[in-house]
Short mmCIF file of C-alpha atoms in Angstrom, two decimals:
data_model
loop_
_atom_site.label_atom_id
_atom_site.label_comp_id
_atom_site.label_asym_id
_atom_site.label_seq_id
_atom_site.Cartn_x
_atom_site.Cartn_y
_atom_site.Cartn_z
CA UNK B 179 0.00 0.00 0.00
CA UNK B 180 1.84 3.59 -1.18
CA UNK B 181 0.57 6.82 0.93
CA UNK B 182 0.30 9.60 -1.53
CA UNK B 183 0.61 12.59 0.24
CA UNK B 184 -1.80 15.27 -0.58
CA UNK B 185 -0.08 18.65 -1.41
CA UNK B 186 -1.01 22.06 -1.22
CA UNK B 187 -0.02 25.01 -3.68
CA UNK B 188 2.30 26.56 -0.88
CA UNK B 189 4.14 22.70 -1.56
CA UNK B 190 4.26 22.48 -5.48
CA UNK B 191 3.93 26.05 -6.65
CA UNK B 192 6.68 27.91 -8.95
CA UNK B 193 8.95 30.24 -7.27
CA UNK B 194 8.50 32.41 -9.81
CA UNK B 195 5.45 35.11 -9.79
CA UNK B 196 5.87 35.73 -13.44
CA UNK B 197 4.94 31.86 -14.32
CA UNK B 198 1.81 31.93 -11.97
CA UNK B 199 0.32 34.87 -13.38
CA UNK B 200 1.15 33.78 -17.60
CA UNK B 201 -0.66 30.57 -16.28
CA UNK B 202 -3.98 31.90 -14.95
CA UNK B 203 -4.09 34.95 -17.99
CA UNK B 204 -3.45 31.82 -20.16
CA UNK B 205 -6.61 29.95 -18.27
CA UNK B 206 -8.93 32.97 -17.57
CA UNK B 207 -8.75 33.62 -21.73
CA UNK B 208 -10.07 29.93 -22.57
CA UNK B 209 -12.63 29.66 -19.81
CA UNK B 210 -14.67 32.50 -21.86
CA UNK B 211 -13.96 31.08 -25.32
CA UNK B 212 -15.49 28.51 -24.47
CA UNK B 213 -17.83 29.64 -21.63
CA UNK B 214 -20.88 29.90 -23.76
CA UNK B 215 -20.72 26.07 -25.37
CA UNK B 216 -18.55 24.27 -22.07
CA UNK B 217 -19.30 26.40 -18.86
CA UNK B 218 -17.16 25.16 -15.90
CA UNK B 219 -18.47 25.09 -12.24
CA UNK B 220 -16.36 25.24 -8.79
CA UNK B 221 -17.32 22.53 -6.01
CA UNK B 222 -17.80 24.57 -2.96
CA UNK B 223 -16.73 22.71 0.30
CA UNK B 224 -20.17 20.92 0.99
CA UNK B 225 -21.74 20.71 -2.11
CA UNK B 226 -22.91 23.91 -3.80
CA UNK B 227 -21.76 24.52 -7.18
CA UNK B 228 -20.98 27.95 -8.34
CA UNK B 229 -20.63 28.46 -12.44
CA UNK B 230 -17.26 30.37 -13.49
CA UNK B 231 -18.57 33.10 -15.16
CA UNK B 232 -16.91 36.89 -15.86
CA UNK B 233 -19.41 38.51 -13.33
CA UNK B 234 -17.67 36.66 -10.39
CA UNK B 235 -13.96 35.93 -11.57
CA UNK B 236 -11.56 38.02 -11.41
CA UNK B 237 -7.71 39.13 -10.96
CA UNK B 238 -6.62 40.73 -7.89
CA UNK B 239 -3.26 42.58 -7.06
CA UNK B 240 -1.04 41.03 -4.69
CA UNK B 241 1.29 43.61 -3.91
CA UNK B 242 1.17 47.13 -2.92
CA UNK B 243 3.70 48.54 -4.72
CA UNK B 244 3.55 46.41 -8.02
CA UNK B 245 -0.29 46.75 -9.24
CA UNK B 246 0.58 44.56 -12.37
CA UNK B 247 1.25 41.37 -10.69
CA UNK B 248 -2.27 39.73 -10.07
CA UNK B 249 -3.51 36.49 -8.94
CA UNK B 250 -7.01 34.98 -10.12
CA UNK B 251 -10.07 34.59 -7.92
CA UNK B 252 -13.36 33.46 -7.72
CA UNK B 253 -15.72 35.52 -5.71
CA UNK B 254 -19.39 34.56 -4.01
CA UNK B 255 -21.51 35.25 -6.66
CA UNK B 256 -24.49 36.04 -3.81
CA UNK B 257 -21.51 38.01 -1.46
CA UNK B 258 -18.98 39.96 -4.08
CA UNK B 259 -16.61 40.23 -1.28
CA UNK B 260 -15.81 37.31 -0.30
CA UNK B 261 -13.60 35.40 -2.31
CA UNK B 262 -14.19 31.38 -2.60
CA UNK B 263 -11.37 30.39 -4.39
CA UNK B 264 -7.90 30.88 -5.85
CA UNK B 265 -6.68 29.31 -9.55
CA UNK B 266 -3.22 28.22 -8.67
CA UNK B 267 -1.00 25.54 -10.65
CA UNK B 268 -4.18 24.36 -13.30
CA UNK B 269 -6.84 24.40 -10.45
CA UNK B 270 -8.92 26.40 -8.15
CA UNK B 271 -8.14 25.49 -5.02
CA UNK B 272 -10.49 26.35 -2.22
CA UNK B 273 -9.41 29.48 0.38
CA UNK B 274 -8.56 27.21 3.13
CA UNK B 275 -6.39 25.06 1.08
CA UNK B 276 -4.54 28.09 0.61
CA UNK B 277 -3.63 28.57 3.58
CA UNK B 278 -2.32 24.67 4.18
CA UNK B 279 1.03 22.71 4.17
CA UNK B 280 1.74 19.16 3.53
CA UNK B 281 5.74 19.89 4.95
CA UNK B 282 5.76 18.89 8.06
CA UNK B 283 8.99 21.31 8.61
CA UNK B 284 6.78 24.11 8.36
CA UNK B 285 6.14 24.84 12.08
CA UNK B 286 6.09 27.48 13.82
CA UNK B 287 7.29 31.11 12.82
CA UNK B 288 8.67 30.67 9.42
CA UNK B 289 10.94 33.83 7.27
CA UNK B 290 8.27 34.52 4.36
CA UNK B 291 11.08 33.62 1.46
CA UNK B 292 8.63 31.38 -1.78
CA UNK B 293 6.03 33.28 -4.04
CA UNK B 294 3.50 30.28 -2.35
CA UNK B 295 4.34 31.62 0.51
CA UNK B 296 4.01 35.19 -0.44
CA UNK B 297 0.27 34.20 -2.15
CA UNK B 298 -0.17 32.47 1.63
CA UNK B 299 0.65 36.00 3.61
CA UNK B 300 -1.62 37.97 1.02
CA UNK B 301 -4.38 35.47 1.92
CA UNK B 302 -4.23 36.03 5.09
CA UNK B 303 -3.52 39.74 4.77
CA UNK B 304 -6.45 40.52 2.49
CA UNK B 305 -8.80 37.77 2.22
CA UNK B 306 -9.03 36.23 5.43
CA UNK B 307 -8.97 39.30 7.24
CA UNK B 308 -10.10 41.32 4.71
CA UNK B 309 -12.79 40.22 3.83
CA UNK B 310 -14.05 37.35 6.14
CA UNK B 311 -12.69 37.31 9.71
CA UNK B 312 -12.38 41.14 10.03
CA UNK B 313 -15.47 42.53 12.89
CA UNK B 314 -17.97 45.10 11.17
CA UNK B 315 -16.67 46.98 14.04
CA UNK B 316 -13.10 47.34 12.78
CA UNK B 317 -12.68 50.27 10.38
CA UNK B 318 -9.16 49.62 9.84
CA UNK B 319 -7.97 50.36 6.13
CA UNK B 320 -6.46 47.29 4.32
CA UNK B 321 -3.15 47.99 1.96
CA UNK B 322 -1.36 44.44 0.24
CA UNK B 323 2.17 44.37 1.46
CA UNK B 324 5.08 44.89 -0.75
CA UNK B 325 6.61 42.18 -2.40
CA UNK B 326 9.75 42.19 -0.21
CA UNK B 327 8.12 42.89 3.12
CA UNK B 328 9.78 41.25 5.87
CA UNK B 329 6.80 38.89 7.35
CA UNK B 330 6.67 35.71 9.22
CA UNK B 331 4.18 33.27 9.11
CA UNK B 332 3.01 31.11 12.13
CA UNK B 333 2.39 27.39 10.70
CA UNK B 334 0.61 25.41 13.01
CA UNK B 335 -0.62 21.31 11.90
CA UNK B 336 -0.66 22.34 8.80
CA UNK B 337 -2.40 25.58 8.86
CA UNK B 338 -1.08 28.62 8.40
CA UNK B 339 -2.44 30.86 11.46
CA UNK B 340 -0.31 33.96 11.72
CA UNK B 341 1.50 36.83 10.42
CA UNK B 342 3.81 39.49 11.48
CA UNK B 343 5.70 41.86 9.69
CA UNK B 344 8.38 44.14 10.15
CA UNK B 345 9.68 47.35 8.64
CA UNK B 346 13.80 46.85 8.96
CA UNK B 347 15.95 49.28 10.38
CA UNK B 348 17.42 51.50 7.46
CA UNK B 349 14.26 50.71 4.53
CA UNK B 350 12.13 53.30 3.08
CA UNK B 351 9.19 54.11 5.50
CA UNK B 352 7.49 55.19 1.93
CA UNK B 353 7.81 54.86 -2.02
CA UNK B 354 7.28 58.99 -1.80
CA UNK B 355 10.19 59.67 0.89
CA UNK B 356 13.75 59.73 1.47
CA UNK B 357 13.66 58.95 5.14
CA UNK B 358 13.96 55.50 6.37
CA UNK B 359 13.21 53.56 9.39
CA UNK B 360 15.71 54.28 13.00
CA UNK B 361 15.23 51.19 14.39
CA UNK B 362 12.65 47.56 13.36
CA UNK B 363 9.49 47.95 13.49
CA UNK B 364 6.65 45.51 14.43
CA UNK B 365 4.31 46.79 11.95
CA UNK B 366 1.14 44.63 11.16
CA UNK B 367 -0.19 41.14 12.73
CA UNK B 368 -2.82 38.87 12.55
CA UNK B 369 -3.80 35.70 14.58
CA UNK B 370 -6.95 33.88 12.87
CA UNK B 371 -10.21 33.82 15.19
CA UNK B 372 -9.76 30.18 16.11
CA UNK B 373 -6.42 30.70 17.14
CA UNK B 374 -7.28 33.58 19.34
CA UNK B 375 -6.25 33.41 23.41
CA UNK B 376 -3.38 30.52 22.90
CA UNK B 377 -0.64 32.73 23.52
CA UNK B 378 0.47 33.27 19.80
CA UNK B 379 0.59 37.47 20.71
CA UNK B 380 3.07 36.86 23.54
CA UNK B 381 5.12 34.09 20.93
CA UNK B 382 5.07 36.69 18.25
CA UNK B 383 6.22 39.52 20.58
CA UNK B 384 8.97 37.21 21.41
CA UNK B 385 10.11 36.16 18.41
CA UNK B 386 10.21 39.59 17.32
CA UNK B 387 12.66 40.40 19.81
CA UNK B 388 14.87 37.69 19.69
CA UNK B 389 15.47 38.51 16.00
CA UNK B 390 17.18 41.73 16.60
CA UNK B 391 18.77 40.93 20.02
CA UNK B 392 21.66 43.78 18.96
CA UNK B 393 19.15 46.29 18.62
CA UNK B 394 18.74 48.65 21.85
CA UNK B 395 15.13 49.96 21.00
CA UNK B 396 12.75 48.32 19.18
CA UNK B 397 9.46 49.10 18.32
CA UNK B 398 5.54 48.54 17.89
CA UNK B 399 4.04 51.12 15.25
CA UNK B 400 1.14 53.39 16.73
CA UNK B 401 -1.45 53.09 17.88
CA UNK B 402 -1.39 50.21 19.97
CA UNK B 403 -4.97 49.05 20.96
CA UNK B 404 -5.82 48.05 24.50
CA UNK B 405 -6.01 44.48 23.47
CA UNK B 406 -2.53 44.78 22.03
CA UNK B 407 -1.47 46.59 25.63
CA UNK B 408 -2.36 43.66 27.38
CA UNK B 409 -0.31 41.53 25.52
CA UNK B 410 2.61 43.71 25.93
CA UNK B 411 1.98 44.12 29.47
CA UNK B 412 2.21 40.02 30.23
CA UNK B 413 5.08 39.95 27.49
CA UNK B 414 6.97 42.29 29.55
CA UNK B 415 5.80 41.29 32.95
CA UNK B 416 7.02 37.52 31.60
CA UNK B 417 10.46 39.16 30.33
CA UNK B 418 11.17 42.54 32.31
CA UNK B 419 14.70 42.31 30.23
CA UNK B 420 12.73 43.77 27.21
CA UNK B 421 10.84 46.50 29.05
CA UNK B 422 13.62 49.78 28.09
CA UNK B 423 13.55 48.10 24.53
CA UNK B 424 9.90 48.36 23.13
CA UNK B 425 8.60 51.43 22.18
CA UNK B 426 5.40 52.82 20.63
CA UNK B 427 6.89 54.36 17.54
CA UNK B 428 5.64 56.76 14.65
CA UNK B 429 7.95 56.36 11.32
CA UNK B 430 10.84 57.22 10.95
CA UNK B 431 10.91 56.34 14.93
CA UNK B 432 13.60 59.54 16.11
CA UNK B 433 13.70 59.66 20.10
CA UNK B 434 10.83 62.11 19.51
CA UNK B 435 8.64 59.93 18.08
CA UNK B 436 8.62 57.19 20.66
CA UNK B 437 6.71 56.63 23.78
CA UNK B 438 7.99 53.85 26.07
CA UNK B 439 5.50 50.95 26.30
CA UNK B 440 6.39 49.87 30.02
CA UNK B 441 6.21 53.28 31.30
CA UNK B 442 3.01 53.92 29.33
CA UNK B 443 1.83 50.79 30.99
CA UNK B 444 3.03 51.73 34.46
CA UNK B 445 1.11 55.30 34.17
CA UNK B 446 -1.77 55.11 32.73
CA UNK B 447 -3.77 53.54 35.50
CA UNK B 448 -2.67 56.33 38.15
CA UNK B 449 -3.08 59.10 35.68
CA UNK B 450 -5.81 61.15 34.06
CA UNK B 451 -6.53 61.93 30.51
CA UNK B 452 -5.34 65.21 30.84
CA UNK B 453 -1.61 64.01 32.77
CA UNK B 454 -1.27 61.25 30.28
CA UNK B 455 -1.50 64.13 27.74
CA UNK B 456 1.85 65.19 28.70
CA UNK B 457 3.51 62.12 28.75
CA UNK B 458 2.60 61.99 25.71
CA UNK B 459 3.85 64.95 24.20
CA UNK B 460 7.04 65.41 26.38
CA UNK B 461 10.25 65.30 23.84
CA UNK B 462 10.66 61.46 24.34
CA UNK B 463 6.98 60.28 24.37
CA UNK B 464 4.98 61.74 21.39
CA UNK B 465 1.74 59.60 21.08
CA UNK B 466 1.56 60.09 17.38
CA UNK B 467 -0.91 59.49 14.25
CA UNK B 468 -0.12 56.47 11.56
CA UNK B 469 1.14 58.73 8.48
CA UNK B 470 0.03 56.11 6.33
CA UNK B 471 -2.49 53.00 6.32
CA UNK B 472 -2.20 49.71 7.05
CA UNK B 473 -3.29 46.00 6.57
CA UNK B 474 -3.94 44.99 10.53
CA UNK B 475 -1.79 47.43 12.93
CA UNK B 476 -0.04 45.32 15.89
CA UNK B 477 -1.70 48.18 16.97
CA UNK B 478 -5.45 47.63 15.96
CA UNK B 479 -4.86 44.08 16.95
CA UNK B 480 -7.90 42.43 18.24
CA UNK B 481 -7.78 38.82 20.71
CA UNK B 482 -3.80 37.64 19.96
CA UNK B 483 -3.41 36.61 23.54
#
C-alpha cells in the first residue's frame, strides 16, 4: 500500500510570480472562449456549485507597490466580497487550502522567502482578514504588502495561522520619501479567530525580539490598541529584560517619536486623561498618528493573547 501525500499550492507552486500569473491569464482567456458552449463550475466545500462566469472571476493585485502582478479569484456570486477560491498551478483550489502545508517542517514562525508563501501571507492579509474574519466593528484600512516585506508566518498542523511583519531598520518608511526607518518595526499582525487566546501574541512579541537581540530599541508602530497593551503588558511582565527596549513608535521612529511601552503601561492607570496628555507629548513620548495605512496594525490588533 503507497501513501500519496496530498499537497497544497504553498508545496508544489513555482517560485517564480511571473509563471503563476502567464498561467492563470493563459486559463482565464479559454474559460470565456469557451464559456458559452462548455461552462465550468467550482465545487464549494459541501456541495454547492458555483458556475465560473466573468461577473464573479476576477484578478486581484497582490502587492502594494507592483499593481501589475495579479492572482485569479473566484468571488461569491451572492456576497462579491468574499472570495471562494484561488486558480493556482491548473486548479482552483479552495481558500482554506490556501492557507495549508503538507511539509511537516513548516512549524512554527517561518521567514516569508517562496512566491506560495508570499500568495499564503496575502491570503491572510487581504482575504481572510479582509474580507471574512475582520469585525464590522473594525474600520481599519487594508493595503497588500510589498513584495519584499519582511513577514513571518506562524504554521501550526498544517495551517497557516499567523502573520507578522516588520519594517527593517534603514528601509524606506514610503515609495514617496527619502527617510527610512531608526530602528525595526513591528508593523502589522494577525492571529486567525480560532487561534485567538493561545498565547500566539506573547510568541510573536517574542520572536520579534529575539530577532534583533543587537538592537537597543525596538518598536511597535502606533497606535497600539488596549487588546494589544495587554499583551505587551504580560510579554513584559514575563520578560522585564525587554521593558527599556519596546517602544510605541511613529515612522521614521527619532527619540521624539517614541513613547515607552512599560512606562506607558506603568502610568496610565494612576493618571488622568489630561496628565497622560503630557507624557505623551514630552520630547521622548509623542503619542503620534499612523502617516500612512495599514493591513492589521499590531496596533489595531484584536484577541492575539
Amino acid at each position: 500500500c503507497i501513501y500519496i501525500r496530498h499537497l497544497y499550492p504553498v508545496d508544489i507552486l513555482a517560485d517564480n510570480p511571473e509563471v503563476i500569473q502567464e498561467a492563470a491569464e493563459a486559463y482565464y482567456e479559454k474559460l470565456f472562449q469557451r464559456a458559452s458552449s462548455s461552462p465550468e463550475f467550482f465545487s464549494i466545500p459541501g456541495g454547492e456549485k458555483v458556475k465560473l462566469e466573468d461577473s464573479c472571476v476576477c484578478f486581484l493585485p497582490v502587492y502594494r507597490e507592483d499593481p501589475k502582478y495579479k492572482i485569479l479569484v473566484l468571488k461569491d456570486p451572492q456576497a462579491k466580497e468574499r472570495v471562494l477560491a484561488i486558480y493556482l498551478n491548473q486548479s482552483w483550489w479552495p481558500i482554506e487550502d490556501i492557507v495549508k502545508t503538507a511539509d511537516s517542517s513548516r512549524e512554527g514562525l517561518i521567514q516569508v522567502q517562496t512566491s506560495g508563501e508570499r500568495i499564503v501571507l496575502f491570503v491572510l492579509n487581504s482575504i481572510i482578514f479582509g474580507m471574512l474574519e475582520r469585525s464590522s466593528a473594525n474600520d481599519t484600512f487594508f493595503v497588500c504588502h510589498s513584495a519584499k516585506e519582511s513577514a513571518k508566518i506562524f504554521w501550526r498542523n498544517g495551517d497557516a495561522v499567523a502573520f507578522y511583519t516588520v519594517k527593517i531598520k534603514g528601509s524606506l518608511c514610503d515609495v514617496n520619501t527619502s527617510q527610512c526607518y531608526l530602528l525595526p518595526v513591528l508593523d502589522t499582525v494577525f492571529v486567525r479567530r480560532k487561534y485567538r487566546r493561545c498565547g500566539l501574541g506573547m510568541k510573536i512579541l517574542h520572536d520579534f525580539c529575539q530577532s534583533f537581540v543587537t538592537e537597543d530599541a525596538l518598536g511597535i508602530s502606533c497606535p497600539i490598541s488596549a487588546d494589544m497593551y495587554q499583551v505587551c503588558q504580560k510579554f513584559l511582565q514575563t520578560h522585564p529584560e525587554e521593558q527599556d527596549r519596546l517602544w510605541e513608535v511613529e515612522a521614521p521612529g527619532d527619540w521624539s517619536q517614541r513613547v515607552s511601552i512599560w512606562l506607558k503601561i506603568q502610568l496610565e492607570p494612576a493618571l488622568s486623561e489630561s496628565e497622560l496628555q503630557i507624557v505623551r507629548t514630552s520630547p521622548c513620548h509623542v503619542q503620534a498618528q499612523d502617516d500612512e495605512p495599514r493591513c492589521l496594525d499590531a496596533g489595531q490588533m484584536n484577541e492575539v493573547q
